[in-house]
C-alpha atoms as a printed R data frame, in Angstrom:
    type eleno elety resid chain resno      x      y       z
1   ATOM     1    CA   THR     A     1  0.000  0.000   0.000
2   ATOM     2    CA   PRO     A     2  1.120  3.634  -0.327
3   ATOM     3    CA   ALA     A     3  1.275  3.851   3.479
4   ATOM     4    CA   GLY     A     4  3.481  0.759   3.545
5   ATOM     5    CA   TYR     A     5  5.871  2.226   0.997
6   ATOM     6    CA   LEU     A     6  6.030  5.493   2.934
7   ATOM     7    CA   THR     A     7  6.701  3.735   6.250
8   ATOM     8    CA   TRP     A     8  9.445  1.607   4.719
9   ATOM     9    CA   PHE     A     9 11.038  4.638   3.059
10  ATOM    10    CA   ILE     A    10 10.999  6.734   6.252
11  ATOM    11    CA   ALA     A    11 12.450  3.908   8.376
12  ATOM    12    CA   ALA     A    12 15.212  3.136   5.867
13  ATOM    13    CA   SER     A    13 16.046  6.831   5.422
14  ATOM    14    CA   LEU     A    14 16.259  7.429   9.184
15  ATOM    15    CA   LEU     A    15 18.594  4.468   9.596
16  ATOM    16    CA   TYR     A    16 20.759  5.554   6.653
17  ATOM    17    CA   TYR     A    17 21.117  9.183   7.739
18  ATOM    18    CA   MET     A    18 21.846  8.182  11.340
19  ATOM    19    CA   MET     A    19 24.719  6.049  10.094
20  ATOM    20    CA   LEU     A    20 25.838  8.818   7.736
21  ATOM    21    CA   SER     A    21 26.141 11.165  10.717
22  ATOM    22    CA   LEU     A    22 28.394  8.644  12.471
23  ATOM    23    CA   PHE     A    23 30.697  8.978   9.470
24  ATOM    24    CA   CYS     A    24 30.393 12.722   8.810
25  ATOM    25    CA   VAL     A    25 31.000 14.083  12.316
26  ATOM    26    CA   PRO     A    26 34.482 12.542  12.791
27  ATOM    27    CA   TRP     A    27 35.237 13.188   9.107
28  ATOM    28    CA   TYR     A    28 34.626 16.922   9.586
29  ATOM    29    CA   ALA     A    29 36.570 16.939  12.869
30  ATOM    30    CA   LEU     A    30 39.580 15.190  11.344
31  ATOM    31    CA   GLY     A    31 39.621 17.682   8.489
32  ATOM    32    CA   TYR     A    32 39.518 20.677  10.820
33  ATOM    33    CA   GLU     A    33 42.420 19.475  12.952
34  ATOM    34    CA   LEU     A    34 44.752 18.322  10.176
35  ATOM    35    CA   ALA     A    35 46.204 21.734   9.261
36  ATOM    36    CA   PRO     A    36 47.032 24.554  11.724
37  ATOM    37    CA   ASN     A    37 47.951 27.166   9.086
38  ATOM    38    CA   TYR     A    38 45.369 29.650   7.716
39  ATOM    39    CA   ASP     A    39 46.182 29.013   4.034
40  ATOM    40    CA   GLU     A    40 47.131 25.361   4.426
41  ATOM    41    CA   ARG     A    41 43.585 24.661   5.627
42  ATOM    42    CA   THR     A    42 42.205 25.969   2.354
43  ATOM    43    CA   ARG     A    43 44.612 23.839   0.329
44  ATOM    44    CA   LEU     A    44 43.600 20.835   2.410
45  ATOM    45    CA   MET     A    45 39.878 21.456   1.844
46  ATOM    46    CA   ALA     A    46 40.542 21.807  -1.890
47  ATOM    47    CA   PHE     A    47 41.577 18.143  -1.948
48  ATOM    48    CA   PRO     A    48 38.090 16.655  -1.218
49  ATOM    49    CA   SER     A    49 36.626 19.340  -3.493
50  ATOM    50    CA   ILE     A    50 38.614 17.752  -6.325
51  ATOM    51    CA   LEU     A    51 38.038 14.090  -5.436
52  ATOM    52    CA   GLY     A    52 34.507 14.270  -3.991
53  ATOM    53    CA   PRO     A    53 32.763 15.089  -7.303
54  ATOM    54    CA   VAL     A    54 34.059 11.835  -8.815
55  ATOM    55    CA   GLY     A    55 31.479  9.893  -6.801
56  ATOM    56    CA   GLN     A    56 28.811 12.548  -7.294
57  ATOM    57    CA   ILE     A    57 29.173 12.273 -11.077
58  ATOM    58    CA   PHE     A    58 28.083  8.643 -10.834
59  ATOM    59    CA   VAL     A    59 25.086  9.720  -8.732
60  ATOM    60    CA   SER     A    60 24.006 12.189 -11.426
61  ATOM    61    CA   TRP     A    61 23.539  9.294 -13.873
62  ATOM    62    CA   LEU     A    62 21.584  6.949 -11.602
63  ATOM    63    CA   PHE     A    63 18.161  7.999 -12.852
64  ATOM    64    CA   PRO     A    64 19.129  7.934 -16.551
65  ATOM    65    CA   LEU     A    65 20.334  4.371 -15.948
66  ATOM    66    CA   THR     A    66 16.842  3.412 -14.767
67  ATOM    67    CA   GLN     A    67 15.514  4.452 -18.195
68  ATOM    68    CA   LEU     A    68 17.587  1.882 -20.099
69  ATOM    69    CA   PRO     A    69 15.552 -0.455 -22.334
70  ATOM    70    CA   ILE     A    70 16.811 -3.530 -20.437
71  ATOM    71    CA   PHE     A    71 14.359 -2.646 -17.649
72  ATOM    72    CA   ALA     A    72 10.631 -3.301 -17.978
73  ATOM    73    CA   ASP     A    73  9.731  0.099 -16.501
74  ATOM    74    CA   THR     A    74 11.127  2.882 -14.308
75  ATOM    75    CA   MET     A    75 10.394  1.095 -11.018
76  ATOM    76    CA   HIS     A    76 12.084 -2.064 -12.262
77  ATOM    77    CA   GLY     A    77 15.136  0.017 -13.155
78  ATOM    78    CA   ILE     A    78 15.114  1.824  -9.813
79  ATOM    79    CA   ARG     A    79 15.156 -1.467  -7.904
80  ATOM    80    CA   TRP     A    80 18.206 -2.791  -9.768
81  ATOM    81    CA   VAL     A    81 20.110  0.498  -9.980
82  ATOM    82    CA   GLY     A    82 19.312  1.289  -6.332
83  ATOM    83    CA   THR     A    83 20.587 -2.098  -5.209
84  ATOM    84    CA   GLY     A    84 23.803 -1.604  -7.169
85  ATOM    85    CA   ALA     A    85 24.292  1.868  -5.705
86  ATOM    86    CA   GLY     A    86 23.737  0.480  -2.207
87  ATOM    87    CA   LEU     A    87 26.449 -2.141  -2.721
88  ATOM    88    CA   VAL     A    88 28.888  0.530  -3.892
89  ATOM    89    CA   ILE     A    89 28.142  2.589  -0.754
90  ATOM    90    CA   VAL     A    90 28.775 -0.436   1.455
91  ATOM    91    CA   VAL     A    91 32.100 -1.329  -0.173
92  ATOM    92    CA   PHE     A    92 33.540  2.177  -0.295
93  ATOM    93    CA   GLY     A    93 32.077  3.064   3.101
94  ATOM    94    CA   LEU     A    94 33.939  0.181   4.747
95  ATOM    95    CA   ILE     A    95 37.328  1.331   3.434
96  ATOM    96    CA   PRO     A    96 37.676  4.351   5.776
97  ATOM    97    CA   ALA     A    97 35.940  2.467   8.583
98  ATOM    98    CA   LEU     A    98 38.536 -0.306   8.487
99  ATOM    99    CA   PHE     A    99 41.723  1.485   7.432
100 ATOM   100    CA   LEU     A   100 41.556  5.163   8.541
101 ATOM   101    CA   ARG     A   101 43.669  5.934  11.597
102 ATOM   102    CA   GLU     A   102 43.892  9.257  13.416
103 ATOM   103    CA   ARG     A   103 47.435 10.589  13.263
104 ATOM   104    CA   PHE     A   104 47.479 11.953  16.807
105 ATOM   105    CA   GLY     A   105 44.918  9.616  18.342
106 ATOM   106    CA   SER     A   106 46.958  8.658  21.389
107 ATOM   107    CA   ALA     A   107 48.014 12.246  22.052
108 ATOM   108    CA   SER     A   108 44.433 13.446  21.764
109 ATOM   109    CA   ALA     A   109 43.302 10.763  24.178
110 ATOM   110    CA   SER     A   110 45.934 11.714  26.737
111 ATOM   111    CA   VAL     A   111 44.980 15.373  26.553
112 ATOM   112    CA   GLY     A   112 41.331 14.452  27.003
113 ATOM   113    CA   LYS     A   113 42.082 12.785  30.338
114 ATOM   114    CA   LYS     A   114 43.422 16.008  31.845
115 ATOM   115    CA   LYS     A   115 40.181 17.931  31.506
116 ATOM   116    CA   PRO     A   116 36.638 16.930  32.405
117 ATOM   117    CA   ARG     A   117 34.352 16.291  29.484
118 ATOM   118    CA   GLN     A   118 31.965 19.101  28.710
119 ATOM   119    CA   SER     A   119 28.293 18.207  28.401
120 ATOM   120    CA   LEU     A   120 26.759 18.377  24.936
121 ATOM   121    CA   LEU     A   121 24.186 20.967  26.013
122 ATOM   122    CA   THR     A   122 26.883 23.249  27.435
123 ATOM   123    CA   GLY     A   123 28.924 22.905  24.263
124 ATOM   124    CA   VAL     A   124 25.939 23.677  22.054
125 ATOM   125    CA   LYS     A   125 25.072 26.779  24.083
126 ATOM   126    CA   SER     A   126 28.653 27.970  23.778
127 ATOM   127    CA   ALA     A   127 28.752 27.340  20.014
128 ATOM   128    CA   VAL     A   128 25.468 29.172  19.459
129 ATOM   129    CA   LYS     A   129 27.019 32.235  21.137
130 ATOM   130    CA   ASN     A   130 29.996 32.075  18.760
131 ATOM   131    CA   GLY     A   131 29.200 34.920  16.354
132 ATOM   132    CA   PRO     A   132 31.550 33.946  13.482
133 ATOM   133    CA   PHE     A   133 30.322 30.351  13.534
134 ATOM   134    CA   VAL     A   134 26.670 31.421  13.524
135 ATOM   135    CA   ARG     A   135 27.199 33.829  10.603
136 ATOM   136    CA   LEU     A   136 29.104 31.262   8.570
137 ATOM   137    CA   THR     A   137 26.629 28.456   9.240
138 ATOM   138    CA   LEU     A   138 23.589 30.603   8.483
139 ATOM   139    CA   ALA     A   139 25.151 31.927   5.261
140 ATOM   140    CA   VAL     A   140 25.966 28.457   3.915
141 ATOM   141    CA   THR     A   141 22.594 27.086   5.029
142 ATOM   142    CA   THR     A   142 20.803 29.981   3.342
143 ATOM   143    CA   VAL     A   143 22.574 29.219   0.060
144 ATOM   144    CA   LEU     A   144 21.685 25.532   0.421
145 ATOM   145    CA   ILE     A   145 18.045 26.279   1.194
146 ATOM   146    CA   GLY     A   146 17.735 28.465  -1.887
147 ATOM   147    CA   ALA     A   147 19.307 25.810  -4.098
148 ATOM   148    CA   SER     A   148 17.475 22.861  -2.550
149 ATOM   149    CA   MET     A   149 14.084 24.562  -2.487
150 ATOM   150    CA   VAL     A   150 14.075 24.511  -6.279
151 ATOM   151    CA   GLY     A   151 16.457 21.579  -6.615
152 ATOM   152    CA   GLY     A   152 13.457 19.294  -6.585
153 ATOM   153    CA   LEU     A   153 12.052 21.349  -9.448
154 ATOM   154    CA   GLY     A   154 15.118 20.611 -11.560
155 ATOM   155    CA   PHE     A   155 13.814 17.279 -12.788
156 ATOM   156    CA   TYR     A   156 10.450 18.809 -13.739
157 ATOM   157    CA   VAL     A   157 12.067 21.815 -15.450
158 ATOM   158    CA   PHE     A   158 14.296 19.587 -17.556
159 ATOM   159    CA   VAL     A   159 11.640 17.008 -18.371
160 ATOM   160    CA   TYR     A   160  8.480 19.115 -18.756
161 ATOM   161    CA   TYR     A   161  9.630 22.649 -19.548
162 ATOM   162    CA   LEU     A   162 12.626 21.884 -21.778
163 ATOM   163    CA   TYR     A   163 11.525 18.551 -23.278
164 ATOM   164    CA   GLY     A   164  7.724 18.573 -23.098
165 ATOM   165    CA   GLY     A   165  7.449 15.507 -20.847
166 ATOM   166    CA   ASP     A   166 10.177 13.308 -22.400
167 ATOM   167    CA   LYS     A   167 11.665 11.704 -19.270
168 ATOM   168    CA   THR     A   168 14.540 10.014 -21.078
169 ATOM   169    CA   ALA     A   169 15.756 13.155 -22.858
170 ATOM   170    CA   GLY     A   170 15.187 15.337 -19.799
171 ATOM   171    CA   SER     A   171 17.001 12.999 -17.413
172 ATOM   172    CA   VAL     A   172 19.955 12.659 -19.810
173 ATOM   173    CA   LEU     A   173 20.256 16.446 -20.069
174 ATOM   174    CA   LEU     A   174 19.998 16.711 -16.273
175 ATOM   175    CA   GLY     A   175 22.722 14.085 -15.974
176 ATOM   176    CA   TRP     A   176 25.000 16.077 -18.272
177 ATOM   177    CA   HIS     A   177 24.189 19.267 -16.354
178 ATOM   178    CA   MET     A   178 25.256 17.700 -13.055
179 ATOM   179    CA   THR     A   179 28.315 16.084 -14.649
180 ATOM   180    CA   ILE     A   180 29.558 19.358 -16.144
181 ATOM   181    CA   GLN     A   181 28.871 21.178 -12.874
182 ATOM   182    CA   LEU     A   182 30.877 18.621 -10.892
183 ATOM   183    CA   ALA     A   183 33.681 18.609 -13.469
184 ATOM   184    CA   ALA     A   184 33.817 22.409 -13.159
185 ATOM   185    CA   ASN     A   185 34.037 21.997  -9.368
186 ATOM   186    CA   MET     A   186 37.025 19.697  -9.775
187 ATOM   187    CA   ALA     A   187 38.758 21.951 -12.298
188 ATOM   188    CA   LEU     A   188 38.192 25.193 -10.398
189 ATOM   189    CA   ALA     A   189 39.063 24.002  -6.869
190 ATOM   190    CA   PRO     A   190 42.831 24.655  -7.237
191 ATOM   191    CA   LEU     A   191 42.159 28.124  -8.706
192 ATOM   192    CA   MET     A   192 39.746 29.062  -5.901
193 ATOM   193    CA   ALA     A   193 42.287 27.853  -3.334
194 ATOM   194    CA   LYS     A   194 45.023 30.020  -4.891
195 ATOM   195    CA   LEU     A   195 42.754 33.069  -5.025
196 ATOM   196    CA   SER     A   196 41.789 32.644  -1.374
197 ATOM   197    CA   VAL     A   197 45.467 32.445  -0.425
198 ATOM   198    CA   ARG     A   198 46.137 35.659  -2.321
199 ATOM   199    CA   LEU     A   199 42.992 37.633  -1.476
200 ATOM   200    CA   GLY     A   200 41.581 36.010   1.685
201 ATOM   201    CA   LYS     A   201 38.865 33.476   2.472
202 ATOM   202    CA   LYS     A   202 36.164 35.968   3.407
203 ATOM   203    CA   GLU     A   203 36.727 38.026   0.262
204 ATOM   204    CA   ILE     A   204 36.513 35.030  -2.099
205 ATOM   205    CA   PHE     A   205 33.533 33.645  -0.171
206 ATOM   206    CA   LEU     A   206 31.614 36.910  -0.614
207 ATOM   207    CA   ALA     A   207 32.626 37.106  -4.284
208 ATOM   208    CA   ALA     A   208 31.357 33.554  -4.818
209 ATOM   209    CA   ILE     A   209 28.000 34.416  -3.229
210 ATOM   210    CA   GLY     A   210 27.696 37.475  -5.475
211 ATOM   211    CA   TRP     A   211 28.611 35.396  -8.516
212 ATOM   212    CA   GLY     A   212 25.945 32.840  -7.560
213 ATOM   213    CA   CYS     A   213 23.309 35.562  -7.455
214 ATOM   214    CA   VAL     A   214 24.226 36.824 -10.952
215 ATOM   215    CA   ARG     A   215 24.441 33.288 -12.343
216 ATOM   216    CA   SER     A   216 20.991 32.378 -11.018
217 ATOM   217    CA   ALA     A   217 19.511 35.459 -12.674
218 ATOM   218    CA   LEU     A   218 21.191 34.537 -15.985
219 ATOM   219    CA   LEU     A   219 19.706 31.042 -15.773
220 ATOM   220    CA   TRP     A   220 16.278 32.460 -16.658
221 ATOM   221    CA   PHE     A   221 17.583 33.319 -20.141
222 ATOM   222    CA   LEU     A   222 19.335 29.962 -20.601
223 ATOM   223    CA   LEU     A   223 16.164 27.909 -20.030
224 ATOM   224    CA   ASN     A   224 14.955 27.759 -23.637
225 ATOM   225    CA   PRO     A   225 12.875 24.813 -24.947
226 ATOM   226    CA   ALA     A   226 14.030 25.644 -28.486
227 ATOM   227    CA   HIS     A   227 17.661 25.221 -27.417
228 ATOM   228    CA   PRO     A   228 17.610 23.056 -24.255
229 ATOM   229    CA   TRP     A   229 21.367 22.454 -24.255
230 ATOM   230    CA   LEU     A   230 21.962 26.145 -23.465
231 ATOM   231    CA   VAL     A   231 21.300 25.283 -19.816
232 ATOM   232    CA   LEU     A   232 24.665 23.497 -19.741
233 ATOM   233    CA   ILE     A   233 26.318 26.931 -19.708
234 ATOM   234    CA   ASN     A   234 24.792 27.358 -16.262
235 ATOM   235    CA   ALA     A   235 26.348 24.053 -15.192
236 ATOM   236    CA   ALA     A   236 29.833 25.302 -16.050
237 ATOM   237    CA   LEU     A   237 29.220 28.638 -14.303
238 ATOM   238    CA   MET     A   238 28.008 26.857 -11.144
239 ATOM   239    CA   GLY     A   239 31.492 25.508 -10.548
240 ATOM   240    CA   VAL     A   240 32.692 28.907  -9.317
241 ATOM   241    CA   ASP     A   241 30.205 29.492  -6.502
242 ATOM   242    CA   ASN     A   242 29.762 25.817  -5.596
243 ATOM   243    CA   VAL     A   243 33.383 24.948  -5.031
244 ATOM   244    CA   ALA     A   244 34.351 28.265  -3.420
245 ATOM   245    CA   ILE     A   245 31.488 28.328  -0.911
246 ATOM   246    CA   PHE     A   246 31.663 24.728   0.238
247 ATOM   247    CA   MET     A   247 35.459 24.488   0.209
248 ATOM   248    CA   LEU     A   248 36.009 27.723   2.110
249 ATOM   249    CA   CYS     A   249 33.249 27.195   4.680
250 ATOM   250    CA   HIS     A   250 35.051 24.170   6.132
251 ATOM   251    CA   SER     A   251 38.405 25.952   6.021
252 ATOM   252    CA   MET     A   252 36.843 28.841   7.969
253 ATOM   253    CA   ILE     A   253 35.246 26.527  10.542
254 ATOM   254    CA   ALA     A   254 38.787 25.348  11.349
255 ATOM   255    CA   ASP     A   255 39.632 29.017  12.043
256 ATOM   256    CA   VAL     A   256 36.527 29.255  14.230
257 ATOM   257    CA   CYS     A   257 37.779 26.269  16.240
258 ATOM   258    CA   ASP     A   258 40.977 28.193  16.966
259 ATOM   259    CA   VAL     A   259 39.032 31.198  18.241
260 ATOM   260    CA   ASP     A   260 36.898 28.877  20.373
261 ATOM   261    CA   GLU     A   261 40.003 27.255  21.870
262 ATOM   262    CA   ARG     A   262 41.471 30.677  22.668
263 ATOM   263    CA   ASP     A   263 38.280 31.740  24.435
264 ATOM   264    CA   HIS     A   264 37.365 28.467  26.184
265 ATOM   265    CA   GLY     A   265 40.521 26.349  26.291
266 ATOM   266    CA   ASN     A   266 39.085 23.306  24.488
267 ATOM   267    CA   ARG     A   267 39.422 21.874  20.988
268 ATOM   268    CA   ARG     A   268 35.883 21.075  19.805
269 ATOM   269    CA   GLU     A   269 36.100 20.287  16.091
270 ATOM   270    CA   GLY     A   270 33.565 17.489  16.444
271 ATOM   271    CA   LEU     A   271 31.037 19.801  18.107
272 ATOM   272    CA   PHE     A   272 31.307 22.507  15.452
273 ATOM   273    CA   GLY     A   273 31.318 19.997  12.600
274 ATOM   274    CA   SER     A   274 28.233 18.206  13.919
275 ATOM   275    CA   LEU     A   275 26.322 21.435  14.604
276 ATOM   276    CA   PHE     A   276 27.164 22.781  11.155
277 ATOM   277    CA   SER     A   277 26.013 19.529   9.571
278 ATOM   278    CA   TRP     A   278 22.841 19.424  11.683
279 ATOM   279    CA   VAL     A   279 21.797 22.960  10.792
280 ATOM   280    CA   PHE     A   280 22.290 22.738   7.054
281 ATOM   281    CA   LYS     A   281 20.738 19.260   6.839
282 ATOM   282    CA   ASN     A   282 17.644 20.564   8.593
283 ATOM   283    CA   GLY     A   283 17.673 23.449   6.142
284 ATOM   284    CA   ILE     A   284 17.811 21.045   3.212
285 ATOM   285    CA   ALA     A   285 14.998 18.934   4.685
286 ATOM   286    CA   LEU     A   286 12.833 22.022   5.109
287 ATOM   287    CA   SER     A   287 13.597 23.294   1.624
288 ATOM   288    CA   TYR     A   288 12.755 19.974  -0.051
289 ATOM   289    CA   ALA     A   289  9.468 19.931   1.829
290 ATOM   290    CA   LEU     A   290  8.778 23.458   0.581
291 ATOM   291    CA   SER     A   291  9.629 22.427  -2.995
292 ATOM   292    CA   GLY     A   292  6.633 20.102  -2.917
293 ATOM   293    CA   PHE     A   293  4.383 22.981  -1.889
294 ATOM   294    CA   ILE     A   294  5.868 25.085  -4.688
295 ATOM   295    CA   LEU     A   295  4.897 22.416  -7.225
296 ATOM   296    CA   VAL     A   296  1.345 22.423  -5.895
297 ATOM   297    CA   TRP     A   297  1.180 26.222  -5.749
298 ATOM   298    CA   ILE     A   298  2.268 26.713  -9.374
299 ATOM   299    CA   GLY     A   299 -0.420 24.263 -10.472
300 ATOM   300    CA   TYR     A   300  1.624 21.189 -11.412
301 ATOM   301    CA   ASN     A   301 -0.635 18.161 -11.921
302 ATOM   302    CA   PRO     A   302  1.147 14.783 -12.223
303 ATOM   303    CA   THR     A   303 -1.867 13.238 -13.960
304 ATOM   304    CA   LYS     A   304 -1.510 15.648 -16.895
305 ATOM   305    CA   GLY     A   305  2.003 14.556 -17.792
306 ATOM   306    CA   ALA     A   306  3.329 16.863 -20.518
307 ATOM   307    CA   ALA     A   307 -0.015 18.702 -20.843
308 ATOM   308    CA   GLN     A   308  0.709 21.190 -18.045
309 ATOM   309    CA   LEU     A   309 -0.753 24.700 -18.212
310 ATOM   310    CA   PRO     A   310  1.521 27.346 -19.847
311 ATOM   311    CA   ARG     A   311  1.302 29.421 -16.655
312 ATOM   312    CA   THR     A   312  2.591 26.439 -14.681
313 ATOM   313    CA   MET     A   313  5.572 26.064 -17.007
314 ATOM   314    CA   GLU     A   314  6.491 29.746 -16.818
315 ATOM   315    CA   LEU     A   315  6.226 29.800 -13.016
316 ATOM   316    CA   MET     A   316  8.355 26.668 -12.844
317 ATOM   317    CA   LYS     A   317 11.060 28.406 -14.881
318 ATOM   318    CA   THR     A   318 10.819 31.622 -12.842
319 ATOM   319    CA   PHE     A   319 11.037 29.888  -9.460
320 ATOM   320    CA   TYR     A   320 13.941 27.721 -10.627
321 ATOM   321    CA   SER     A   321 16.071 30.781 -11.404
322 ATOM   322    CA   ALA     A   322 14.748 33.497  -9.060
323 ATOM   323    CA   VAL     A   323 14.597 31.679  -5.706
324 ATOM   324    CA   PRO     A   324 18.342 30.861  -5.530
325 ATOM   325    CA   ALA     A   325 19.196 34.465  -6.509
326 ATOM   326    CA   VAL     A   326 17.129 35.828  -3.618
327 ATOM   327    CA   PHE     A   327 18.737 33.449  -1.129
328 ATOM   328    CA   PHE     A   328 22.230 34.288  -2.395
329 ATOM   329    CA   LEU     A   329 21.490 37.936  -1.636
330 ATOM   330    CA   LEU     A   330 20.275 37.020   1.845
331 ATOM   331    CA   ALA     A   331 23.417 34.934   2.464
332 ATOM   332    CA   PHE     A   332 25.596 37.885   1.401
333 ATOM   333    CA   TRP     A   333 23.845 40.112   3.938
334 ATOM   334    CA   VAL     A   334 24.250 37.520   6.714
335 ATOM   335    CA   PHE     A   335 27.950 36.894   6.060
336 ATOM   336    CA   HIS     A   336 29.403 40.290   5.123
337 ATOM   337    CA   LYS     A   337 30.266 41.156   8.769
338 ATOM   338    CA   TYR     A   338 32.112 37.866   9.391
339 ATOM   339    CA   PRO     A   339 35.044 38.999  11.590
340 ATOM   340    CA   ILE     A   340 37.768 36.350  11.102
341 ATOM   341    CA   GLY     A   341 40.132 37.386   8.335
342 ATOM   342    CA   ARG     A   342 43.762 36.495   7.759
343 ATOM   343    CA   ARG     A   343 45.107 38.923  10.387
344 ATOM   344    CA   VAL     A   344 42.762 37.763  13.147
345 ATOM   345    CA   ALA     A   345 43.270 34.077  12.354
346 ATOM   346    CA   THR     A   346 47.064 34.464  12.324
347 ATOM   347    CA   GLU     A   347 47.076 36.313  15.653
348 ATOM   348    CA   VAL     A   348 44.845 33.708  17.299
349 ATOM   349    CA   ARG     A   349 47.019 30.874  15.975
350 ATOM   350    CA   ALA     A   350 50.181 32.555  17.285
351 ATOM   351    CA   GLU     A   351 48.590 32.964  20.730
352 ATOM   352    CA   LEU     A   352 47.575 29.279  20.830
353 ATOM   353    CA   ASP     A   353 51.056 28.142  19.767
354 ATOM   354    CA   GLU     A   354 52.599 30.283  22.505
355 ATOM   355    CA   ARG     A   355 50.249 28.712  25.071
356 ATOM   356    CA   ARG     A   356 51.296 25.239  23.967
357 ATOM   357    CA   ARG     A   357 54.998 26.093  24.173
358 ATOM   358    CA   ALA     A   358 54.519 27.530  27.645
359 ATOM   359    CA   ALA     A   359 52.559 24.464  28.776
360 ATOM   360    CA   ALA     A   360 55.192 22.115  27.325
361 ATOM   361    CA   THR     A   361 58.000 24.045  29.070
362 ATOM   362    CA   LYS     A   362 56.148 23.972  32.361
363 ATOM   363    CA   GLU     A   363 55.492 20.231  32.066
364 ATOM   364    CA   ALA     A   364 59.133 19.546  31.187
365 ATOM   365    CA   GLY     A   365 60.281 21.587  34.201
366 ATOM   366    CA   ALA     A   366 57.961 19.681  36.513
């Protein structure tokens, strides 16, 4: 029954995302603690920005694979392709679980014994009062909400607006759009890292948000049913804002962890990584829920297939391009007073290093 499918889907999704959090929280924390230098952190975060899209490119072609003629229908294809994707996740997920070792695990454990553990609630309250962290998290989440709110519309825009209901052609074009976007992410990551080293993280982050706003506005002109492949220009342009925003946000959270250690005396990469992840995942969940309401509001009727009203098609196009632009503007406003630049981060790092040298000298003397 439909209720049975829904129950099964919710239960499986909850289990999957709980396990994903068990992976993501230490993954974020390890990344934040690997590099102490302001610029080295950006170079480090550029590395997953280059390698990560390799897996995402495969994801972008999962639905087109379900449309292959070897499958009786879409659901038959989804079952087989979904099972294959699940096996890939299991195999590659076990590799870090079995072989990843923390470089300073024993040292971290010994340090942890000297200080009492802070309760989660106390840590959360402290993090919420951290102005730079709040601004950064809200800015990135705002960008994600704007993109995700109409991200669910992407399939309908490509299939119904650009291709008049042809699911195969629309899904193939969507697959190419995601592939080109991810390839642009990979190609532009080293350039964005170099620019941030030269000009500063905050400056490049703000420039990327501004670029995203302009790009989203230009998308309205690239969505043309007479020339559907024009939308691939948008895919290439997305590489700039995508890679800069999501690469630099994690590099800046590492700087936030330094400020937090200076003010409170504890290293809490796991706390900040988990809170950041929790906030933007809730934002994505909310935005995808809203995307369903948007479909209903613009008059989309699944029973009509390709015979949607012209007004519905035009609103679909307008929302797909305008909503992200508005949220980019909001993110710019939230983030523009972010206080941690190169000078502040360098001073904080120097103070922490001096504390460690003093503590080491004192311990050696004792």
